mmCIF file of C-alpha atoms and ligand atoms in Angstrom:
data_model
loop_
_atom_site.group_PDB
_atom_site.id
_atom_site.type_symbol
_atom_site.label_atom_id
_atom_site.label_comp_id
_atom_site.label_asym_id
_atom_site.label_seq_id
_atom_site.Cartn_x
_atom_site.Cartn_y
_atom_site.Cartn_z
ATOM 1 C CA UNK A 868 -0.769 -22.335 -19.307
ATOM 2 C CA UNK A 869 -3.673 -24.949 -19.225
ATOM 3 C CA UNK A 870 -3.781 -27.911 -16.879
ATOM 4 C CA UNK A 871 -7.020 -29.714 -17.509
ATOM 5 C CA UNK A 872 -7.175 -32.629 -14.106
ATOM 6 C CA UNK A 873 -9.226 -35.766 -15.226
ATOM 7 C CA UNK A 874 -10.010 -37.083 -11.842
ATOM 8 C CA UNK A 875 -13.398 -38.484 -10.492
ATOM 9 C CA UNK A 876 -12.250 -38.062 -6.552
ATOM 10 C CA UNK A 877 -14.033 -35.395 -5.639
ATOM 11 C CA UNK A 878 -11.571 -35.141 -2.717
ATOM 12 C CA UNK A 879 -8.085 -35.396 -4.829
ATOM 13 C CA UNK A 880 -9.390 -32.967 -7.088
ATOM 14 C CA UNK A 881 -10.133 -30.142 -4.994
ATOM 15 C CA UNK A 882 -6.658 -30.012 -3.904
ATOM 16 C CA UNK A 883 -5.151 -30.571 -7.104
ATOM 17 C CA UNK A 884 -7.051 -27.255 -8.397
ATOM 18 C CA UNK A 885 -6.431 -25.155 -5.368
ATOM 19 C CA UNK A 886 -2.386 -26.332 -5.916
ATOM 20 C CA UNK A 887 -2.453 -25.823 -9.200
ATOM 21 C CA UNK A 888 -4.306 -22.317 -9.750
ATOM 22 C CA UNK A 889 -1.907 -21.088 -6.377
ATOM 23 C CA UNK A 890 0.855 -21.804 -8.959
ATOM 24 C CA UNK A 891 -0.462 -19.958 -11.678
ATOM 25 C CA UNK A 892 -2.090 -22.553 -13.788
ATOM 26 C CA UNK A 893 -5.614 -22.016 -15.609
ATOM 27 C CA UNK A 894 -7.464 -25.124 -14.249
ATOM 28 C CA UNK A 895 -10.384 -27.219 -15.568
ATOM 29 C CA UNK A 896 -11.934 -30.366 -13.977
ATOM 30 C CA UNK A 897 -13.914 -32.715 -15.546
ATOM 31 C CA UNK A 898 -14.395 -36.095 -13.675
ATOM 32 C CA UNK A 899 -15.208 -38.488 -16.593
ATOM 33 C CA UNK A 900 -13.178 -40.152 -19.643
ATOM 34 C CA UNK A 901 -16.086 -38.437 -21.767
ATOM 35 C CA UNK A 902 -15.314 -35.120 -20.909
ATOM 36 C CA UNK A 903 -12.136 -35.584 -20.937
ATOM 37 C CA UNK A 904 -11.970 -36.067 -24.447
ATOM 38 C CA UNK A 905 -14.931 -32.861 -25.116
ATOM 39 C CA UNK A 906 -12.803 -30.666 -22.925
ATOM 40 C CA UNK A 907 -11.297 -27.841 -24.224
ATOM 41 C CA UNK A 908 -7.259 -27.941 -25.345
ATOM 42 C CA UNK A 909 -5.426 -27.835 -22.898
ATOM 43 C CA UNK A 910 -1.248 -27.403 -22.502
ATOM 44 C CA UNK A 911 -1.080 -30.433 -19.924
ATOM 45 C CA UNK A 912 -3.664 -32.960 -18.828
ATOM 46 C CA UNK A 913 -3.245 -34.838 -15.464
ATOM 47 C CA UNK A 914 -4.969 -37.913 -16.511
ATOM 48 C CA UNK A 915 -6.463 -40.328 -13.421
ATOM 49 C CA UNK A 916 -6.169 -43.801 -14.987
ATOM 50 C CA UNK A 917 -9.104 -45.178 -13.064
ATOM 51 C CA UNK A 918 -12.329 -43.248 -14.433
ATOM 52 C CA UNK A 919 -15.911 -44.681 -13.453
ATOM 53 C CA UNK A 920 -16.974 -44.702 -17.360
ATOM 54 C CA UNK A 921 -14.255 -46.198 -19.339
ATOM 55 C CA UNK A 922 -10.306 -47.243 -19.478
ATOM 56 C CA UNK A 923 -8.307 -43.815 -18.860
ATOM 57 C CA UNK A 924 -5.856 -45.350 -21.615
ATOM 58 C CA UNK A 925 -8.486 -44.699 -24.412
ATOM 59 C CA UNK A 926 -8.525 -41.065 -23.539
ATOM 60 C CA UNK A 927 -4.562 -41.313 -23.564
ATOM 61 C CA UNK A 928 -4.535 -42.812 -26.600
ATOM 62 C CA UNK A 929 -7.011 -40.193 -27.980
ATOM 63 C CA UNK A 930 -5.555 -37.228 -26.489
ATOM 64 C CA UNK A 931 -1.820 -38.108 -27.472
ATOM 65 C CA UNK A 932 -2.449 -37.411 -31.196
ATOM 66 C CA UNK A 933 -2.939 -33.860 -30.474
ATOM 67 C CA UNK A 934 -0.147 -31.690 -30.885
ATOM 68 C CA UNK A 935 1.085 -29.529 -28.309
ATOM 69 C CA UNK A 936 -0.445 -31.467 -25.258
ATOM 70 C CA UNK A 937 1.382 -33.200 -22.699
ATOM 71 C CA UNK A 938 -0.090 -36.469 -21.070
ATOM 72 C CA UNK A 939 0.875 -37.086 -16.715
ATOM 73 C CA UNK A 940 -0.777 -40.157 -15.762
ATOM 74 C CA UNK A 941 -2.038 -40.499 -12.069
ATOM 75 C CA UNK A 942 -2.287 -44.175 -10.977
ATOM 76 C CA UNK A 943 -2.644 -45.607 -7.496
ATOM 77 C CA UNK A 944 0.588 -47.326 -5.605
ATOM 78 C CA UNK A 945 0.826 -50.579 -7.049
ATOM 79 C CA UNK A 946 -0.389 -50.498 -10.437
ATOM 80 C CA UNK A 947 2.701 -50.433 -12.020
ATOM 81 C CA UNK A 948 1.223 -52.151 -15.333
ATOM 82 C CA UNK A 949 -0.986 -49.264 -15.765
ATOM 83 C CA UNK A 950 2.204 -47.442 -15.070
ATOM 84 C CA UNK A 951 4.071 -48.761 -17.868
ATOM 85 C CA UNK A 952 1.061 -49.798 -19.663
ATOM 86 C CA UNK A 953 0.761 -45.525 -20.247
ATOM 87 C CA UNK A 954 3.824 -44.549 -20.906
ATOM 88 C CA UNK A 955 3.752 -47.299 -24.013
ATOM 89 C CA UNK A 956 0.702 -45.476 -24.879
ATOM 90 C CA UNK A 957 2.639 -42.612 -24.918
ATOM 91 C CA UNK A 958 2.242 -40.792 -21.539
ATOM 92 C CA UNK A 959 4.891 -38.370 -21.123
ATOM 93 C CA UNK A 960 5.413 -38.819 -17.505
ATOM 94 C CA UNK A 961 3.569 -40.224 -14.187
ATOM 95 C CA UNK A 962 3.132 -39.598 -10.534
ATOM 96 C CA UNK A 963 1.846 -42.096 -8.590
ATOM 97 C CA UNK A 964 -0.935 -41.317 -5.600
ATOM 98 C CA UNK A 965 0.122 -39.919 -3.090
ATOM 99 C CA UNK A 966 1.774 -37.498 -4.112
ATOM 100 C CA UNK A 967 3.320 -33.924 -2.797
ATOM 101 C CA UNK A 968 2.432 -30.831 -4.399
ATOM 102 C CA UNK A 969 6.215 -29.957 -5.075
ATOM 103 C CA UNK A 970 7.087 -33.173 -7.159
ATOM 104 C CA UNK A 971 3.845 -32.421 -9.243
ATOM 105 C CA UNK A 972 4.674 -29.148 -10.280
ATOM 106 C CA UNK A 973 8.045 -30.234 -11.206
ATOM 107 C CA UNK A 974 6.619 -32.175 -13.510
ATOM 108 C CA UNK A 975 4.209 -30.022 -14.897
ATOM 109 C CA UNK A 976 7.101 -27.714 -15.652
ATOM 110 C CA UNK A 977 9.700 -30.597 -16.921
ATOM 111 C CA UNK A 978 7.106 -31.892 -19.309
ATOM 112 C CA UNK A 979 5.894 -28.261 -20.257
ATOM 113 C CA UNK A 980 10.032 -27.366 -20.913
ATOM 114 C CA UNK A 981 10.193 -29.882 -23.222
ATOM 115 C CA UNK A 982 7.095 -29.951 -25.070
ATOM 116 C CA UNK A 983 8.093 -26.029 -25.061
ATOM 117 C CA UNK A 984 11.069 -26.488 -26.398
ATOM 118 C CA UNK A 985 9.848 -28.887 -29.078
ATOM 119 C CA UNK A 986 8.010 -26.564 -30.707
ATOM 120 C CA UNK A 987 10.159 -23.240 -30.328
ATOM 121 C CA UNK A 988 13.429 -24.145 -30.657
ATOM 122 C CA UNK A 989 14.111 -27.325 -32.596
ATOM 123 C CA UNK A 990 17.256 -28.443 -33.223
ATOM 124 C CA UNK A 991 17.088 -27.438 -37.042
ATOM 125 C CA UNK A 992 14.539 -25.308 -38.743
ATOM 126 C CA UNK A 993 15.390 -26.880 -41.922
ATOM 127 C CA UNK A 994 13.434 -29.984 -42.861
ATOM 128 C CA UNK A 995 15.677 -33.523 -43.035
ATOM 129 C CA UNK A 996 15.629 -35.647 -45.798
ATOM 130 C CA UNK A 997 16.926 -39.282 -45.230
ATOM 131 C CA UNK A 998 16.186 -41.088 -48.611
ATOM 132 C CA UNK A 999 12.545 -41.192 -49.239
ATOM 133 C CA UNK A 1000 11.827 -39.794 -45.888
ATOM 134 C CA UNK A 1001 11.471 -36.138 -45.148
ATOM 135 C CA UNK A 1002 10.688 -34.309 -41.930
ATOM 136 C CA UNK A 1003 9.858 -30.859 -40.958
ATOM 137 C CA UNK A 1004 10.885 -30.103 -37.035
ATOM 138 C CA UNK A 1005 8.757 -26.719 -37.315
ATOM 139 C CA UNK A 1006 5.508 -28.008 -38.950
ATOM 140 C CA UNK A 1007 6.289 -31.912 -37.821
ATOM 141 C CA UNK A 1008 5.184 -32.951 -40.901
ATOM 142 C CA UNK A 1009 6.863 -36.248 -42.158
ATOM 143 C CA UNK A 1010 6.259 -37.502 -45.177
ATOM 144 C CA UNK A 1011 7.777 -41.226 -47.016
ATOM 145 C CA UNK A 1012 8.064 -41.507 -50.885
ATOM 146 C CA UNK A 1013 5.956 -38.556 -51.162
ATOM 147 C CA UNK A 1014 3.003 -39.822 -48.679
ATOM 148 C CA UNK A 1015 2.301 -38.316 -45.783
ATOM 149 C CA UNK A 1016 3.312 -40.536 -42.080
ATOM 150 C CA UNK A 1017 0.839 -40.611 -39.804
ATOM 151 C CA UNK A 1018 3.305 -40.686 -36.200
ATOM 152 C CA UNK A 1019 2.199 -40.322 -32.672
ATOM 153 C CA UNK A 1020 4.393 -36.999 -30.537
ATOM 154 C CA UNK A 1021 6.627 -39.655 -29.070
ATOM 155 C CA UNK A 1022 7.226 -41.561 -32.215
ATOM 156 C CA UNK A 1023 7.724 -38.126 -34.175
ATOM 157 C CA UNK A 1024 10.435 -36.960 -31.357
ATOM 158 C CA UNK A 1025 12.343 -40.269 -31.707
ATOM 159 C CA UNK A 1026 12.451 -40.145 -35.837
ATOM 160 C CA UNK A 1027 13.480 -36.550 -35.792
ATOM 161 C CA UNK A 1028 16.289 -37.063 -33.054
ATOM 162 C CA UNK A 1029 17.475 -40.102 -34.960
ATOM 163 C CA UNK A 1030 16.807 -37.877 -38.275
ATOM 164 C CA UNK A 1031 18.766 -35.286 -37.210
ATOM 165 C CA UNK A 1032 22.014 -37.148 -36.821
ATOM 166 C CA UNK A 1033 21.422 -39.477 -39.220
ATOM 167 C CA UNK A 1034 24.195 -41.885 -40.108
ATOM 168 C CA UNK A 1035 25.512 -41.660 -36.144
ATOM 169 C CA UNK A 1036 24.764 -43.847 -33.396
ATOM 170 C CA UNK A 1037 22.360 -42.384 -31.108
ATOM 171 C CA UNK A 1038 22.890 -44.145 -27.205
ATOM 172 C CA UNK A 1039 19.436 -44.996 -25.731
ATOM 173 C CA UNK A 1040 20.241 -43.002 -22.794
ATOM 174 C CA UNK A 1041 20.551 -39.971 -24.634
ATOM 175 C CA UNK A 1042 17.285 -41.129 -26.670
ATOM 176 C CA UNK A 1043 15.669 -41.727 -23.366
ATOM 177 C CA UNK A 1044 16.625 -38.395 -21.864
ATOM 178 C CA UNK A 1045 15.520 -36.228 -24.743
ATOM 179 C CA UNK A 1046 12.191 -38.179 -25.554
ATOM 180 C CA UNK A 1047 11.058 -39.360 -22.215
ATOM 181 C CA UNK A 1048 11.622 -37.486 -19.137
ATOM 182 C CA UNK A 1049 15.857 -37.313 -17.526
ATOM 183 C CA UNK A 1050 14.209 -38.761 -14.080
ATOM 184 C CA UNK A 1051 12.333 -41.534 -15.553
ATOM 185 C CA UNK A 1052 13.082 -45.149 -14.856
ATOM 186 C CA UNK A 1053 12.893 -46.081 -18.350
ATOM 187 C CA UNK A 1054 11.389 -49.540 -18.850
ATOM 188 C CA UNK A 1055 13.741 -49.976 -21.956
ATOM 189 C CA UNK A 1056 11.011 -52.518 -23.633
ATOM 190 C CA UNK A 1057 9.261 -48.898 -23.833
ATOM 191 C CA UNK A 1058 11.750 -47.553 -26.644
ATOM 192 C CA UNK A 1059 11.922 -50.909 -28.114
ATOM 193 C CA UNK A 1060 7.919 -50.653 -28.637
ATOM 194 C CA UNK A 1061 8.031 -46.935 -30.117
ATOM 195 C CA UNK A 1062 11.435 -48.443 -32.666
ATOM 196 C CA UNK A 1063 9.112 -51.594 -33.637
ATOM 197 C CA UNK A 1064 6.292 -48.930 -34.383
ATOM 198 C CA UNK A 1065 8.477 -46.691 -36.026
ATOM 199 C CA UNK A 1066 9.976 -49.595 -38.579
ATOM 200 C CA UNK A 1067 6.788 -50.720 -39.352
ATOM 201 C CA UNK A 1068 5.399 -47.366 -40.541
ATOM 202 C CA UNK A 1069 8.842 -46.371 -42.257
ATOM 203 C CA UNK A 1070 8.481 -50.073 -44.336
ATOM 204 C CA UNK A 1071 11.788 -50.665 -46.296
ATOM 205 C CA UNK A 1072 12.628 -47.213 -47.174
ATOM 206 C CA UNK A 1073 14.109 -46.185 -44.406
ATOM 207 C CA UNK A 1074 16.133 -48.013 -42.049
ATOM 208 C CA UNK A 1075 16.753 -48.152 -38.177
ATOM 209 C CA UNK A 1076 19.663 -50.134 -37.492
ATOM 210 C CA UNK A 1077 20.645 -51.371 -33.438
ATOM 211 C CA UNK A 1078 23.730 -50.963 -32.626
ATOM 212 C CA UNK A 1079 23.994 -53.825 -30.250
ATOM 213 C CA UNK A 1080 24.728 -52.558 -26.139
ATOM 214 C CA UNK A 1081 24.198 -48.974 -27.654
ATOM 215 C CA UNK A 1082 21.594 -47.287 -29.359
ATOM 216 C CA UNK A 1083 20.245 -47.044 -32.650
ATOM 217 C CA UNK A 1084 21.550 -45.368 -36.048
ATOM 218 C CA UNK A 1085 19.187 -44.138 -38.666
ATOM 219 C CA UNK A 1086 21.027 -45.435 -41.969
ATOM 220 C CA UNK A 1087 21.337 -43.179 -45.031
HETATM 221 CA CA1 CA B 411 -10.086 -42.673 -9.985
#
């Protein structure tokens, strides 16, 4: 497994490597948001929102459209916005500085389970159609009235959760808990965002109804 650390503290980042390479993890450094983004792929990236040469969310918002790579912002105490402000952008989980080696790699591995199990065990190997919308969980290819969707990872989990038990009532915990991480504080404006997104790609042809104190259904 690949961690690449995006961190320009000299300081934090040698003991992030020598933690992370004691626990078996192939490490790379790189210290800017440029080579963040040259770097090679890389199974997790612990991203360091403050970076001397640009806005660490750019490089989030680059790095989340590729498949198969998991996004843990590191922010400072107290900047919560930048928090939240990632995990919008599609971060799938935080730790704020300081933090101990143990809750790190914890994680590492949550994030890595479930990006894991996204691709090797999906809930159904068989693509889902829902009226003009179909969905394959093995290639995560969607595609609306014949036209291929362009979705970000988080937006594509949410659509093929609600996909897959389509005509039900999905509660936002569960939603939560299978896109986000089971220990996160879930702002809940966050999976009112990736909805909004989602019904404004999907248009009129496919529709994701709120079920008011609960969750959402995806209507056939
Ligand atoms: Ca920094």
């Amino acid at each position: 497994m690949r961690v690449l650390v995006v961190e320009d503290d000299d300081r934090v980042a040698r003991g992030l490597l020598t933690a992370l390479r004691h626990a078996g993890y192939e490490v790379h450094r790189v210290a800017t948001a440029a080579d963040a983004l040259r770097a090679a792929p890389a199974d997790v990236v612990l991203l360091d929102l403050g970076l001397p040469d640009g806005d660490g969310l750019d490089v989030l918002r680059e790095l989340r459209h590729r498949p198969g790579t998991a996004v843990i912002t590191v922010t400072a105490r107290g900047e919560e916005r930048e928090r939240v402000l990632g995990l919008r952008a599609g971060a799938d989980d935080y730790v704020v500085k300081p933090f101990g080696t143990s809750e790190l790699l914890a994680r590492i591995e949550a994030v890595l389970r479930r990006t894991r199990t996204h691709r090797a065990e999906p809930e159904s190997e068989a693509p889902v159609q829902v009226g003009a919308l179909e969905l394959s969980p093995t290639t995560r290819a969607v595609t609306l009235a014949g036209e291929p969707l362009s979705l970000t990872r988080k937006e594509f989990d949410l659509l093929a959760l609600l996909a897959a038990r389509k005509g039900e009532v999905v509660s936002r915990d569960f939603i939560v808990d299978q896109v986000w991480q089971a220990h996160w504080e879930a702002p809940s404006r966050t999976l009112d965002t990736h909805i909004a997104a989602l019904r404004g790609k999907l248009g009129g042809h496919v529709k994701i109804e709120t079920v008011r104190g609960v969750g959402y259904r995806l209507a056939t």
